[in-house]
Amino acid sequence: MEVDPRRIHAGVIKANTAGASQYRFHLNNLITLYFKSGLVAEAVNVFHQIPSPNVVSWTSLISGHSNTPFGLGYFISMLRHPTLPNQRTIAIVLKTCASLPSLFFGLQIHALSTKLSLASEPFSASALIHFYSKTQLPTNAQKVFDEIPERDAVCFSSVIVGLAQNSKPIDALSYFAEMRACGFGSTDYSVSAALRASAELASLEQCRMVHAHSVVNGLDSNVIVGTALVDGYGKCGMVDEARLVFDQLVSILNLIGWNAMMSSYAQQGDKDSVTELFSMMEYRGQSKWNSGDRAMRAMTTGNTKIGSVGEFFHRLGLFDLGSWPRSCPKRLNHQAVCPNSCSSAMH
DNA sequence: TTAGGGTTAG
């Protein structure tokens, strides 16, 4: 049953007899709840009701605006408040920098993380690796990983994914082997990336090894691993094995999986199988996913009317981020760019 | 005690 955040909000107001920190704790949770329900204005409103927002309050607010320039704007407001970020805040801001993408802002965040001794913490480091991978700087990503003293499975997965995405399959598989040697269990992220690397090498033996590994670890029925398997076998020229995986997982595969299977046939010049599969896809109504995917992409890439990150900060009068002010010399005109929310957080 | 990092095609 769906929880209505407004009912919870009413309960928090009624029960506001506890101390200030307890009240803030409940409001922080409410911010997240409102964002998850798509009630952005209400979430921002709750933030402004917190007398003394802490790092969790700010991170919740920034997270609700992740992947949009507003998230970066709120991060600057947080620094000016002043509240120092922790590795969770850094992670969500870097995720936004990777998604926009904004190399310039991300580099500033890396510098700040280093100053705050957060660049090697698992959460911020894995986000840094992701950021450098998305900005096509895999050597930087690798350097960040190598400097993490205590790595976890996500750090490993991030570097494997990043190297595989940047056409460094040998390095990716080397980290995949290291991850296992260090005793970490494989994840759907690391396995799908290892398959992508194997596919780029067109190494059938490697594909089969990772496939067997995914079966042992119970990951072979995962939709993304399954798609990577179809793609991997296809690129190794083993279209029958690709089809075997495809048929086993057809009930859960999405448009990407169908495309991977059709590409496998196309690479063999088997146009009859391609058209047959395409007809089957249309019959099942799967071709409709195309528009769905486009809509999803528009939603997740920060589809605002503002042309670029640079334009956004130019409008805020903050174009030169190289010189962050220590005090608050200038009030930002948040209403000009975000008329539906309060402006006092943006200073 | 809350917030939070990494995947599949072309």
CSV table of C-alpha atoms (C1' of nucleotides) in Angstrom, one decimal:
chain,number,residue,atom,x,y,z
A,1,MET,CA,0.0,0.0,0.0
A,2,GLU,CA,1.3,3.4,-1.0
A,3,VAL,CA,2.1,5.7,1.9
A,4,ASP,CA,0.8,9.2,1.7
A,5,PRO,CA,3.6,11.5,2.9
A,6,ARG,CA,1.1,14.2,3.8
A,7,ARG,CA,-0.5,11.9,6.4
A,8,ILE,CA,3.0,11.3,7.8
A,9,HIS,CA,3.7,15.0,7.8
A,10,ALA,CA,0.5,15.7,9.8
A,11,GLY,CA,1.6,13.1,12.3
A,12,VAL,CA,5.0,14.7,12.7
A,13,ILE,CA,3.4,18.1,13.3
A,14,LYS,CA,1.0,16.7,15.9
A,15,ALA,CA,3.8,14.8,17.7
A,16,ASN,CA,6.2,17.7,17.8
A,17,THR,CA,6.9,17.5,21.5
A,18,ALA,CA,10.3,15.9,21.3
A,19,GLY,CA,13.6,17.7,21.1
A,20,ALA,CA,14.8,19.7,18.1
A,21,SER,CA,17.1,17.0,16.8
A,22,GLN,CA,14.3,14.4,16.9
A,23,TYR,CA,12.0,16.9,15.0
A,24,ARG,CA,14.8,17.4,12.4
A,25,PHE,CA,15.2,13.7,12.1
A,26,HIS,CA,11.6,13.2,11.2
A,27,LEU,CA,11.6,16.2,8.7
A,28,ASN,CA,14.7,14.8,7.0
A,29,ASN,CA,12.8,11.6,6.4
A,30,LEU,CA,9.8,13.5,5.2
A,31,ILE,CA,11.9,15.3,2.5
A,32,THR,CA,12.9,12.0,1.0
A,33,LEU,CA,9.4,10.7,1.2
A,34,TYR,CA,8.0,13.7,-0.6
A,35,PHE,CA,10.6,13.5,-3.3
A,36,LYS,CA,9.9,9.8,-3.8
A,37,SER,CA,6.2,10.6,-4.3
A,38,GLY,CA,7.1,13.3,-6.8
A,39,LEU,CA,6.0,16.1,-4.6
A,40,VAL,CA,9.0,18.4,-5.1
A,41,ALA,CA,7.5,21.7,-3.9
A,42,GLU,CA,6.3,20.0,-0.7
A,43,ALA,CA,9.8,18.4,-0.1
A,44,VAL,CA,11.5,21.8,-0.5
A,45,ASN,CA,8.9,23.3,1.8
A,46,VAL,CA,9.7,20.8,4.5
A,47,PHE,CA,13.4,21.6,4.1
A,48,HIS,CA,12.7,25.3,4.8
A,49,GLN,CA,10.8,24.3,8.0
A,50,ILE,CA,13.9,22.8,9.5
A,51,PRO,CA,15.3,25.5,11.9
A,52,SER,CA,18.9,24.2,11.6
A,53,PRO,CA,19.4,21.9,8.6
A,54,ASN,CA,22.2,19.4,9.0
A,55,VAL,CA,24.2,17.5,6.4
A,56,VAL,CA,21.5,14.9,6.0
A,57,SER,CA,18.8,17.6,5.4
A,58,TRP,CA,21.0,19.1,2.7
A,59,THR,CA,21.9,15.8,1.1
A,60,SER,CA,18.2,14.9,0.9
A,61,LEU,CA,17.4,18.2,-0.8
A,62,ILE,CA,20.3,17.8,-3.2
A,63,SER,CA,19.4,14.2,-3.9
A,64,GLY,CA,15.9,15.2,-4.8
A,65,HIS,CA,17.4,17.4,-7.5
A,66,SER,CA,20.0,15.0,-8.6
A,67,ASN,CA,20.9,14.9,-12.3
A,68,THR,CA,19.8,18.5,-12.7
A,69,PRO,CA,21.7,21.7,-12.4
A,70,PHE,CA,19.5,22.6,-9.4
A,71,GLY,CA,21.3,19.9,-7.4
A,72,LEU,CA,24.6,21.6,-8.0
A,73,GLY,CA,23.0,25.0,-7.1
A,74,TYR,CA,21.8,23.6,-3.7
A,75,PHE,CA,25.2,22.1,-3.1
A,76,ILE,CA,26.8,25.6,-3.4
A,77,SER,CA,24.1,26.9,-1.1
A,78,MET,CA,25.0,24.2,1.4
A,79,LEU,CA,28.7,25.3,1.4
A,80,ARG,CA,27.7,28.9,1.9
A,81,HIS,CA,25.4,28.1,4.8
A,82,PRO,CA,28.0,26.9,5.8
A,83,THR,CA,27.6,23.1,6.2
A,84,LEU,CA,30.4,20.7,5.2
A,85,PRO,CA,29.5,17.8,2.9
A,86,ASN,CA,30.3,14.1,3.8
A,87,GLN,CA,31.0,11.3,1.4
A,88,ARG,CA,27.4,10.7,0.8
A,89,THR,CA,26.8,14.3,-0.3
A,90,ILE,CA,29.9,14.2,-2.5
A,91,ALA,CA,28.7,11.0,-4.1
A,92,ILE,CA,25.3,12.4,-5.1
A,93,VAL,CA,26.8,15.6,-6.5
A,94,LEU,CA,29.4,13.7,-8.5
A,95,LYS,CA,26.6,11.5,-9.9
A,96,THR,CA,24.9,14.7,-11.1
A,97,CYS,CA,28.2,15.9,-12.6
A,98,ALA,CA,28.5,12.6,-14.5
A,99,SER,CA,25.0,12.7,-15.6
A,100,LEU,CA,24.8,16.2,-17.0
A,101,PRO,CA,27.8,16.0,-17.7
A,102,SER,CA,29.9,18.7,-16.2
A,103,LEU,CA,33.6,18.0,-16.2
A,104,PHE,CA,34.4,21.5,-14.9
A,105,PHE,CA,32.2,21.1,-11.8
A,106,GLY,CA,33.2,17.5,-11.2
A,107,LEU,CA,36.9,18.5,-11.1
A,108,GLN,CA,36.1,21.2,-8.5
A,109,ILE,CA,34.3,18.5,-6.4
A,110,HIS,CA,37.3,16.2,-6.7
A,111,ALA,CA,39.6,19.0,-5.4
A,112,LEU,CA,37.1,19.7,-2.5
A,113,SER,CA,36.9,16.0,-1.6
A,114,THR,CA,40.7,15.8,-1.4
A,115,LYS,CA,40.8,18.8,0.9
A,116,LEU,CA,38.2,17.2,3.1
A,117,SER,CA,39.9,13.8,3.0
A,118,LEU,CA,36.9,12.2,1.3
A,119,ALA,CA,38.3,11.3,-2.1
A,120,SER,CA,39.4,7.9,-1.0
A,121,GLU,CA,36.3,7.0,1.0
A,122,PRO,CA,34.3,4.2,-0.7
A,123,PHE,CA,31.1,6.2,-1.5
A,124,SER,CA,32.8,9.3,-2.9
A,125,ALA,CA,35.5,7.3,-4.6
A,126,SER,CA,33.2,5.1,-6.4
A,127,ALA,CA,31.2,8.1,-7.6
A,128,LEU,CA,34.5,9.7,-8.7
A,129,ILE,CA,35.4,6.6,-10.7
A,130,HIS,CA,31.9,6.8,-12.3
A,131,PHE,CA,32.3,10.5,-13.0
A,132,TYR,CA,35.8,10.1,-14.7
A,133,SER,CA,34.5,7.1,-16.7
A,134,LYS,CA,31.5,9.1,-18.0
A,135,THR,CA,33.8,12.0,-18.9
A,136,GLN,CA,36.0,9.5,-20.8
A,137,LEU,CA,39.0,9.8,-18.5
A,138,PRO,CA,39.5,6.2,-17.5
A,139,THR,CA,43.1,6.7,-16.4
A,140,ASN,CA,41.9,9.2,-13.8
A,141,ALA,CA,39.2,6.6,-12.8
A,142,GLN,CA,41.8,3.9,-12.4
A,143,LYS,CA,44.1,6.3,-10.3
A,144,VAL,CA,41.2,7.1,-7.9
A,145,PHE,CA,40.5,3.4,-7.5
A,146,ASP,CA,44.2,2.5,-6.9
A,147,GLU,CA,44.3,5.1,-4.1
A,148,ILE,CA,41.3,3.7,-2.1
A,149,PRO,CA,42.7,2.0,1.0
A,150,GLU,CA,39.6,0.1,1.9
A,151,ARG,CA,37.7,-1.0,-1.2
A,152,ASP,CA,34.3,-2.5,-1.3
A,153,ALA,CA,32.3,-4.3,-4.0
A,154,VAL,CA,30.9,-1.1,-5.4
A,155,CYS,CA,34.4,0.4,-5.8
A,156,PHE,CA,35.5,-2.6,-7.7
A,157,SER,CA,32.3,-2.7,-9.8
A,158,SER,CA,32.7,1.0,-10.7
A,159,VAL,CA,36.2,0.6,-12.0
A,160,ILE,CA,35.3,-2.6,-13.9
A,161,VAL,CA,32.3,-0.9,-15.5
A,162,GLY,CA,34.2,2.3,-16.3
A,163,LEU,CA,37.1,0.5,-18.0
A,164,ALA,CA,34.8,-1.7,-20.0
A,165,GLN,CA,32.8,1.3,-21.1
A,166,ASN,CA,36.0,3.1,-22.2
A,167,SER,CA,37.3,0.3,-24.4
A,168,LYS,CA,39.9,-1.0,-21.9
A,169,PRO,CA,38.7,-4.6,-21.8
A,170,ILE,CA,42.0,-6.2,-20.6
A,171,ASP,CA,42.2,-3.8,-17.6
A,172,ALA,CA,38.5,-4.3,-16.8
A,173,LEU,CA,39.0,-8.1,-16.7
A,174,SER,CA,42.1,-7.8,-14.7
A,175,TYR,CA,40.2,-5.8,-12.0
A,176,PHE,CA,37.4,-8.4,-12.2
A,177,ALA,CA,39.9,-11.1,-11.4
A,178,GLU,CA,41.4,-9.0,-8.6
A,179,MET,CA,37.9,-8.5,-7.1
A,180,ARG,CA,37.4,-12.2,-6.9
A,181,ALA,CA,40.9,-12.7,-5.6
A,182,CYS,CA,40.2,-10.2,-2.8
A,183,GLY,CA,37.2,-12.3,-1.7
A,184,PHE,CA,34.4,-10.0,-2.9
A,185,GLY,CA,31.3,-11.6,-4.3
A,186,SER,CA,30.4,-10.7,-7.8
A,187,THR,CA,27.6,-8.3,-8.5
A,188,ASP,CA,25.3,-7.9,-11.5
A,189,TYR,CA,27.3,-4.7,-12.3
A,190,SER,CA,30.7,-6.4,-12.3
A,191,VAL,CA,29.5,-9.4,-14.2
A,192,SER,CA,27.7,-7.4,-16.9
A,193,ALA,CA,30.8,-5.3,-17.3
A,194,ALA,CA,33.1,-8.3,-17.5
A,195,LEU,CA,30.8,-9.7,-20.2
A,196,ARG,CA,31.0,-6.4,-22.1
A,197,ALA,CA,34.8,-6.5,-21.9
A,198,SER,CA,34.8,-10.2,-23.1
A,199,ALA,CA,32.5,-9.2,-26.0
A,200,GLU,CA,34.8,-6.4,-27.0
A,201,LEU,CA,37.6,-8.9,-27.2
A,202,ALA,CA,35.4,-11.3,-29.0
A,203,SER,CA,36.8,-13.9,-26.6
A,204,LEU,CA,34.4,-16.9,-26.5
A,205,GLU,CA,36.4,-18.7,-23.8
A,206,GLN,CA,36.2,-15.6,-21.6
A,207,CYS,CA,32.5,-15.2,-22.2
A,208,ARG,CA,31.9,-18.8,-21.2
A,209,MET,CA,33.9,-18.4,-18.1
A,210,VAL,CA,32.0,-15.3,-17.0
A,211,HIS,CA,28.7,-17.1,-17.9
A,212,ALA,CA,29.6,-20.1,-15.8
A,213,HIS,CA,30.6,-17.7,-13.0
A,214,SER,CA,27.3,-15.9,-13.2
A,215,VAL,CA,25.4,-19.3,-12.9
A,216,VAL,CA,27.4,-20.2,-9.8
A,217,ASN,CA,26.6,-16.8,-8.3
A,218,GLY,CA,22.9,-16.8,-9.2
A,219,LEU,CA,23.2,-13.8,-11.5
A,220,ASP,CA,22.5,-15.5,-14.9
A,221,SER,CA,18.7,-14.7,-14.6
A,222,ASN,CA,19.3,-11.0,-14.1
A,223,VAL,CA,18.0,-9.0,-17.0
A,224,ILE,CA,21.1,-6.9,-17.5
A,225,VAL,CA,23.5,-9.9,-17.1
A,226,GLY,CA,21.3,-11.8,-19.5
A,227,THR,CA,21.4,-9.0,-22.1
A,228,ALA,CA,25.2,-8.8,-21.8
A,229,LEU,CA,25.3,-12.6,-22.3
A,230,VAL,CA,23.2,-12.4,-25.5
A,231,ASP,CA,25.4,-9.5,-26.7
A,232,GLY,CA,28.6,-11.3,-25.7
A,233,TYR,CA,27.8,-14.6,-27.4
A,234,GLY,CA,26.6,-12.7,-30.5
A,235,LYS,CA,29.8,-10.7,-30.8
A,236,CYS,CA,31.8,-13.9,-30.4
A,237,GLY,CA,29.9,-15.3,-33.4
A,238,MET,CA,28.0,-17.8,-31.3
A,239,VAL,CA,24.5,-16.8,-32.4
A,240,ASP,CA,22.9,-20.2,-31.3
A,241,GLU,CA,24.2,-19.8,-27.8
A,242,ALA,CA,23.0,-16.2,-27.7
A,243,ARG,CA,19.6,-17.4,-28.8
A,244,LEU,CA,19.6,-20.1,-26.1
A,245,VAL,CA,20.1,-17.4,-23.4
A,246,PHE,CA,17.6,-15.1,-25.1
A,247,ASP,CA,14.9,-17.8,-25.2
A,248,GLN,CA,15.5,-18.6,-21.5
A,249,LEU,CA,15.1,-15.0,-20.5
A,250,VAL,CA,12.6,-13.7,-23.1
A,251,SER,CA,9.9,-13.1,-20.5
A,252,ILE,CA,12.0,-10.6,-18.6
A,253,LEU,CA,14.1,-9.0,-21.4
A,254,ASN,CA,13.4,-5.5,-22.5
A,255,LEU,CA,14.0,-3.6,-25.7
A,256,ILE,CA,17.8,-3.7,-25.3
A,257,GLY,CA,17.8,-7.5,-25.0
A,258,TRP,CA,15.7,-7.8,-28.2
A,259,ASN,CA,18.1,-5.4,-30.0
A,260,ALA,CA,21.1,-7.3,-28.8
A,261,MET,CA,19.7,-10.6,-30.2
A,262,MET,CA,18.8,-8.9,-33.5
A,263,SER,CA,22.2,-7.4,-33.8
A,264,SER,CA,23.7,-10.9,-33.3
A,265,TYR,CA,21.8,-12.2,-36.3
A,266,ALA,CA,22.6,-9.1,-38.3
A,267,GLN,CA,26.3,-9.6,-37.7
A,268,GLN,CA,26.0,-13.0,-39.3
A,269,GLY,CA,24.1,-11.5,-42.2
A,270,ASP,CA,21.1,-13.6,-41.2
A,271,LYS,CA,18.4,-11.1,-42.3
A,272,ASP,CA,15.6,-13.7,-42.2
A,273,SER,CA,16.1,-14.2,-38.5
A,274,VAL,CA,16.3,-10.5,-37.9
A,275,THR,CA,13.0,-9.8,-39.6
A,276,GLU,CA,11.4,-12.8,-37.9
A,277,LEU,CA,12.5,-11.6,-34.5
A,278,PHE,CA,11.4,-8.1,-35.3
A,279,SER,CA,7.9,-9.3,-36.3
A,280,MET,CA,7.8,-11.4,-33.1
A,281,MET,CA,8.7,-8.3,-31.1
A,282,GLU,CA,6.0,-6.2,-32.8
A,283,TYR,CA,3.5,-9.0,-32.2
A,284,ARG,CA,4.3,-9.0,-28.5
A,285,GLY,CA,4.1,-5.2,-28.4
A,286,GLN,CA,7.7,-4.8,-27.4
A,287,SER,CA,8.4,-2.2,-30.1
A,288,LYS,CA,6.3,0.2,-28.0
A,289,TRP,CA,9.1,0.2,-25.5
A,290,ASN,CA,11.1,2.4,-27.8
A,291,SER,CA,9.1,5.5,-27.0
A,292,GLY,CA,9.1,4.5,-23.4
A,293,ASP,CA,12.8,4.4,-23.3
A,294,ARG,CA,13.1,7.8,-24.9
A,295,ALA,CA,10.7,9.2,-22.4
A,296,MET,CA,12.7,7.6,-19.6
A,297,ARG,CA,16.0,9.1,-20.9
A,298,ALA,CA,14.5,12.6,-21.1
A,299,MET,CA,13.4,12.2,-17.5
A,300,THR,CA,16.7,11.0,-16.2
A,301,THR,CA,19.1,13.4,-18.0
A,302,GLY,CA,17.8,16.5,-16.4
A,303,ASN,CA,15.5,17.8,-19.1
A,304,THR,CA,15.2,21.4,-18.2
A,305,LYS,CA,14.6,24.5,-20.3
A,306,ILE,CA,18.0,25.7,-19.5
A,307,GLY,CA,20.5,25.0,-22.2
A,308,SER,CA,23.6,24.0,-20.2
A,309,VAL,CA,25.2,23.9,-16.8
A,310,GLY,CA,27.2,27.0,-17.8
A,311,GLU,CA,24.1,28.9,-18.7
A,312,PHE,CA,22.5,27.9,-15.4
A,313,PHE,CA,25.3,29.2,-13.3
A,314,HIS,CA,25.7,32.3,-15.5
A,315,ARG,CA,22.1,33.1,-14.7
A,316,LEU,CA,22.9,32.6,-11.0
A,317,GLY,CA,25.9,34.9,-11.3
A,318,LEU,CA,28.1,32.0,-10.3
A,319,PHE,CA,29.8,31.3,-13.6
A,320,ASP,CA,33.3,31.4,-12.1
A,321,LEU,CA,33.3,28.6,-9.7
A,322,GLY,CA,37.1,28.7,-9.3
A,323,SER,CA,36.7,31.3,-6.6
A,324,TRP,CA,34.0,30.2,-4.2
A,325,PRO,CA,33.3,32.9,-1.7
A,326,ARG,CA,34.0,32.3,2.0
A,327,SER,CA,31.0,34.4,3.0
A,328,CYS,CA,27.8,35.2,1.3
A,329,PRO,CA,28.4,38.4,-0.7
A,330,LYS,CA,25.5,37.9,-3.1
A,331,ARG,CA,22.0,36.6,-2.8
A,332,LEU,CA,21.2,34.2,-5.6
A,333,ASN,CA,18.1,34.9,-7.6
A,334,HIS,CA,16.7,31.4,-7.3
A,335,GLN,CA,13.2,32.5,-8.1
A,336,ALA,CA,14.3,33.5,-11.5
A,337,VAL,CA,15.2,29.9,-12.4
A,338,CYS,CA,13.0,27.9,-10.0
A,339,PRO,CA,9.8,29.9,-9.5
A,340,ASN,CA,7.9,27.1,-7.8
A,341,SER,CA,10.1,26.7,-4.7
A,342,CYS,CA,11.3,28.8,-1.9
A,343,SER,CA,14.5,30.8,-2.3
A,344,SER,CA,16.0,31.0,1.1
A,345,ALA,CA,18.0,27.7,0.7
A,346,MET,CA,19.8,29.2,-2.2
A,347,HIS,CA,22.1,31.6,-0.4
B,1,DT,C1',18.4,6.6,13.9
B,2,DT,C1',17.7,9.6,8.5
B,3,DA,C1',20.5,11.0,3.2
B,4,DG,C1',23.9,7.9,-0.4
B,5,DG,C1',28.0,5.5,-4.7
B,6,DG,C1',28.4,1.3,-9.5
B,7,DT,C1',25.2,-2.1,-14.8
B,8,DT,C1',22.8,-4.2,-20.6
B,9,DA,C1',22.3,-2.5,-27.6
B,10,DG,C1',23.3,0.9,-31.4
